[in-house]
Amino acid sequence: MSGEERIWVLADPRAGTAAQALGIAERLDRPFRTIHLEWGLLARLPLPWPGLAGLTRTSREGLWRAALEGPWSRVPPGTIPRIVPEWPSLVIGAGRRSAPVSRWLRRKGARTVHCMRPGAGAGDFDLLVIGRHDRAAPAPNILTVLGATHRISPAVLEAARVSRPDLAALPRPRVAVLLGGAVRGEGMDPAEATAIIDRVLPGAGSVLATTSRRTGVAAGRAVAARLSGVPGLLHRWGGEGPNPYAAFLALADAVVVTGDSVSMLSEALTTAAPVFIAGTPPDAPRHRALRDSLIAAGQAVPLESFPESPPRAPLDESGRVAAIVRDRFLGG
């Protein structure tokens, strides 16, 4: 591609899904445009054809507006320009619902990079980035990653590290505890949440804990009570002030993550700290497979081993994928 390359990221409303596409785009060292998608009722269906049927009317109009913006420098002097859409030359998306949109844009001339299984039309993508735990059949356009791509990069970690000297001053070892919640259902069992904290405390100088949207109010309260008087910081989902999540990862000597969160497990692997998978193994087959794949690769161990863990190297799958995308589609 030339200097006229136009890169679009199709951002799903779900933050974890959007982060997989954004995490690649942010590592390309190229300007890109984020197209925020909104889903209508048809998006619930496994649409088998390329198209925009799953989008709301507002989202479809936004897609066309994005294509119609831009310079018309190629119009000959003295003529009236004929306004035609300038579709992207590269599209990066994630999730089943955005797959028909990517396929539609490919028919407009775009190259397509897609994260996660797309459902129908897998052959319509130039590159499919799929987690090893999804056990996709080998194909020329499939690139497997350990976990998932995301937005936590070495640069993000370094910036977060220097931004929080207060956390850096906490007693070591600093243990980050990242709590998710039920893959299906509501909230984490408060007893399970406090059991994780109890397992960590004997080996921690301080605890950097965060809950997530799926953790629930009851488990958050139980963790807050258990950590009362313990050096560290608890950030509860939806709380006020800046989110210290990246700083927790950057400054942790060990990271404990519940096995229900693909995003948090994958982000934790970017650090050099040992990663411990906590909680009852989830019933969801994909999450169980992810847990097993990380342990088999030597990138994580069960919490029962805490604080002992073999050394591991940081894993930067987002950077690896971005390098491949630059080489294949952006001329290096």
XYZ file of C-alpha atoms in Angstrom:
332
model
C 0.000 0.000 0.000
C 1.040 3.585 -0.540
C 0.786 6.769 1.450
C -2.915 6.811 0.498
C -3.672 3.822 2.729
C -6.835 4.192 4.773
C -7.102 1.990 7.836
C -10.401 1.470 9.614
C -11.008 -0.302 12.901
C -14.519 -1.655 13.362
C -15.109 -1.196 17.102
C -17.717 -3.457 18.664
C -19.638 -1.894 21.581
C -18.205 -4.557 23.893
C -14.907 -3.173 25.163
C -13.118 -6.516 25.304
C -14.004 -7.351 21.717
C -13.097 -3.889 20.412
C -9.767 -4.033 22.255
C -8.644 -6.995 20.162
C -8.887 -4.951 16.955
C -7.680 -1.690 18.489
C -4.711 -3.436 20.075
C -3.437 -4.418 16.624
C -4.137 -1.028 15.035
C -2.374 0.887 17.788
C 0.822 -1.073 17.128
C 0.919 -0.439 13.366
C 2.576 3.000 13.625
C 0.049 4.253 11.078
C -2.934 6.581 11.435
C -6.273 4.807 11.579
C -9.911 5.656 12.006
C -12.151 4.012 14.584
C -15.652 3.246 13.336
C -17.939 2.708 16.330
C -20.555 0.115 15.483
C -24.064 -0.146 16.907
C -26.054 -3.336 16.509
C -29.669 -3.751 15.516
C -31.888 -6.768 16.109
C -30.592 -8.644 13.063
C -27.077 -8.718 14.543
C -28.288 -11.430 16.902
C -28.605 -13.772 13.955
C -25.651 -15.622 12.379
C -25.863 -13.598 9.164
C -24.269 -15.728 6.427
C -23.706 -13.018 3.820
C -21.607 -9.831 3.584
C -23.602 -6.723 4.388
C -24.685 -4.022 6.810
C -27.991 -5.586 7.882
C -26.819 -6.063 11.463
C -26.078 -2.360 11.951
C -28.482 0.271 13.185
C -29.451 2.975 10.708
C -27.262 5.496 12.562
C -24.264 3.178 12.328
C -24.795 2.530 8.601
C -24.977 6.274 7.960
C -21.788 6.801 9.971
C -19.996 4.229 7.838
C -20.945 6.074 4.648
C -20.030 9.468 6.126
C -16.578 8.137 6.967
C -16.152 6.962 3.375
C -17.276 10.284 1.899
C -14.874 12.406 3.941
C -11.480 13.170 2.465
C -9.558 15.191 -0.111
C -10.556 15.321 -3.764
C -7.147 16.350 -5.047
C -7.349 13.991 -8.016
C -10.255 15.913 -9.564
C -9.041 17.764 -12.720
C -9.031 21.583 -12.419
C -12.164 23.316 -13.661
C -14.421 20.288 -13.310
C -17.200 19.646 -10.824
C -16.110 16.816 -8.534
C -18.230 13.695 -8.496
C -18.362 12.733 -4.847
C -17.788 9.009 -4.498
C -16.963 7.025 -1.380
C -13.336 6.364 -0.458
C -13.533 3.023 1.243
C -10.685 1.819 3.464
C -7.758 -0.091 2.100
C -7.395 -2.112 5.326
C -10.104 -3.072 7.824
C -9.428 -4.546 11.264
C -12.392 -5.997 13.144
C -13.262 -8.489 15.863
C -16.204 -10.639 16.815
C -18.893 -12.494 14.891
C -21.232 -9.519 14.580
C -18.738 -7.301 12.759
C -17.682 -10.044 10.345
C -20.422 -9.344 7.721
C -19.422 -5.662 7.738
C -15.770 -6.544 7.119
C -16.769 -8.892 4.318
C -18.893 -6.138 2.745
C -15.965 -3.712 2.882
C -13.719 -6.339 1.314
C -16.025 -6.259 -1.708
C -15.289 -2.524 -1.829
C -11.571 -3.307 -2.149
C -10.383 -3.468 1.465
C -7.981 -6.047 2.841
C -9.469 -7.602 5.971
C -7.927 -8.590 9.287
C -10.340 -10.152 11.760
C -9.971 -11.345 15.350
C -11.970 -14.279 16.722
C -14.033 -16.792 14.770
C -16.096 -14.896 12.171
C -18.837 -17.465 11.722
C -19.693 -17.718 8.025
C -17.341 -16.676 5.253
C -13.959 -17.428 6.834
C -12.425 -17.420 3.361
C -13.435 -13.771 2.881
C -10.721 -12.571 5.267
C -7.125 -11.928 4.334
C -6.011 -12.701 7.889
C -7.939 -14.361 10.716
C -6.356 -13.921 14.163
C -7.713 -16.738 16.304
C -6.807 -17.872 19.805
C -4.989 -21.155 20.044
C -7.650 -22.291 22.510
C -10.290 -22.077 19.752
C -8.537 -24.931 17.930
C -9.241 -23.629 14.453
C -8.431 -25.942 11.556
C -5.237 -24.825 9.797
C -5.767 -22.565 6.784
C -3.520 -20.184 4.808
C -5.295 -17.109 6.214
C -5.301 -18.187 9.875
C -2.782 -16.840 12.398
C -3.066 -18.353 15.871
C -2.204 -16.433 19.035
C -1.890 -17.470 22.654
C -4.843 -15.823 24.365
C -6.115 -12.745 22.518
C -4.754 -9.462 21.213
C -5.347 -6.384 23.392
C -4.302 -2.779 24.099
C -1.725 -3.335 26.872
C 1.633 -2.768 25.159
C 5.151 -2.398 26.595
C 4.843 1.368 26.046
C 1.525 1.463 27.924
C 3.080 -0.451 30.816
C 6.092 1.863 30.971
C 3.915 4.979 30.999
C 1.732 3.477 33.718
C 4.766 2.483 35.763
C 6.174 5.996 35.998
C 2.740 7.561 36.533
C 2.131 5.895 39.905
C 5.085 6.397 42.279
C 2.643 5.878 45.161
C 2.064 2.292 44.065
C 5.767 1.756 43.401
C 6.427 2.675 47.052
C 4.186 -0.101 48.399
C 5.801 -3.073 50.182
C 7.022 -5.881 47.952
C 6.141 -8.358 46.738
C 3.277 -6.416 45.157
C 0.580 -8.851 44.035
C -2.014 -7.737 41.495
C -5.347 -9.535 41.863
C -7.652 -9.179 38.843
C -11.163 -10.436 39.554
C -13.632 -11.214 36.800
C -16.912 -13.031 37.287
C -19.195 -15.698 35.969
C -18.975 -16.268 32.216
C -22.709 -16.946 32.327
C -24.863 -15.719 35.179
C -24.333 -12.805 37.496
C -21.468 -11.947 39.788
C -18.718 -13.840 41.543
C -19.466 -15.805 44.677
C -18.210 -13.569 47.546
C -16.806 -16.640 49.283
C -14.740 -17.508 46.207
C -13.486 -13.932 45.911
C -12.334 -13.811 49.547
C -10.782 -17.275 49.224
C -8.563 -15.932 46.438
C -7.477 -13.029 48.642
C -6.819 -15.409 51.561
C -4.599 -17.570 49.339
C -2.590 -14.519 48.228
C -2.118 -12.639 51.503
C 0.587 -14.841 53.128
C 2.858 -14.269 50.117
C 2.115 -10.595 49.528
C 3.740 -7.464 50.876
C 0.876 -5.464 49.371
C -2.166 -6.204 47.210
C -3.278 -4.303 44.112
C -6.798 -5.585 43.497
C -9.434 -4.689 40.943
C -12.918 -5.945 40.275
C -14.623 -5.908 36.869
C -18.122 -5.426 35.539
C -18.924 -9.116 36.064
C -17.580 -9.356 39.622
C -20.720 -7.933 41.209
C -21.382 -5.672 44.173
C -21.500 -8.424 46.807
C -18.098 -9.879 45.897
C -16.629 -6.365 45.686
C -17.809 -5.596 49.201
C -16.448 -8.874 50.526
C -13.024 -8.191 49.005
C -12.998 -4.643 50.386
C -13.726 -5.970 53.879
C -11.039 -8.643 53.621
C -8.409 -6.152 52.425
C -9.190 -3.596 55.126
C -5.893 -2.647 56.742
C -3.805 -4.520 54.144
C -1.218 -2.364 52.325
C -2.193 -1.729 48.731
C -5.138 -0.446 46.741
C -8.544 -1.812 45.755
C -10.155 -0.376 42.643
C -13.808 -1.358 42.328
C -15.406 -1.362 38.894
C -17.285 1.856 38.239
C -15.470 3.688 41.022
C -14.346 7.278 40.803
C -10.920 8.430 39.693
C -8.529 7.125 37.050
C -8.385 3.388 36.524
C -5.050 2.071 37.879
C -5.334 -1.247 36.022
C -2.308 -0.755 33.738
C -0.221 0.481 36.682
C -1.215 -2.614 38.659
C 0.142 -4.786 35.843
C 3.267 -2.688 35.372
C 4.242 -2.697 39.062
C 3.175 -6.198 40.089
C 5.701 -8.791 41.190
C 3.012 -11.424 40.618
C -0.369 -11.325 38.871
C -3.367 -13.382 39.961
C -6.214 -13.519 37.422
C -9.502 -15.373 37.488
C -9.767 -17.822 34.609
C -13.067 -16.445 33.348
C -11.551 -13.395 31.631
C -9.841 -13.888 28.273
C -8.903 -10.186 28.192
C -7.324 -9.941 31.641
C -5.428 -13.209 31.256
C -4.031 -12.100 27.902
C -3.106 -8.639 29.206
C -1.338 -10.102 32.229
C 0.954 -12.087 29.931
C 2.458 -8.816 28.631
C 4.266 -8.386 31.953
C 7.346 -10.272 33.080
C 5.649 -11.234 36.358
C 4.499 -14.795 37.049
C 0.804 -15.268 36.257
C -1.449 -17.395 38.458
C -4.913 -18.489 37.318
C -7.453 -18.325 40.137
C -11.008 -19.440 40.709
C -12.991 -22.518 39.905
C -12.291 -23.573 36.305
C -15.135 -22.018 34.287
C -17.818 -24.199 32.749
C -17.451 -22.462 29.372
C -15.410 -24.805 27.135
C -13.476 -21.961 25.455
C -12.354 -20.544 28.785
C -11.306 -23.959 30.029
C -9.349 -24.463 26.821
C -7.677 -21.061 27.252
C -6.670 -21.919 30.814
C -5.202 -25.234 29.675
C -3.349 -23.632 26.737
C -1.666 -21.021 28.951
C -0.560 -23.619 31.468
C 0.682 -25.954 28.709
C 2.706 -23.095 27.178
C 4.375 -22.338 30.522
C 2.848 -18.867 30.607
C 0.694 -19.401 33.700
C 0.210 -21.775 36.629
C -2.778 -22.499 38.888
C -3.155 -20.330 41.993
C -2.553 -23.396 44.136
C 1.157 -23.015 43.276
C 1.344 -19.431 44.580
C 3.860 -17.924 45.144
C 6.060 -20.471 43.360
C 6.225 -20.263 39.573
C 8.834 -21.045 36.909
C 10.270 -17.997 35.104
C 8.484 -16.824 31.986
C 9.158 -14.259 29.263
C 6.688 -11.448 28.513
C 4.299 -12.297 25.691
C 3.484 -9.589 23.142
C 1.017 -11.186 20.755
C -0.501 -7.838 19.710
C 2.910 -6.590 18.638
C 3.632 -9.821 16.766
C 0.345 -9.656 14.868
C 0.848 -5.964 14.052
C 4.284 -6.714 12.614
C 2.780 -9.387 10.362
C -0.007 -7.028 9.236
C 2.539 -4.288 8.410
C 4.643 -6.705 6.429
C 1.793 -8.280 4.464
C -0.541 -5.357 3.879
C 1.288 -2.099 4.564
C 4.617 -2.594 2.856
C 6.591 -3.168 6.051
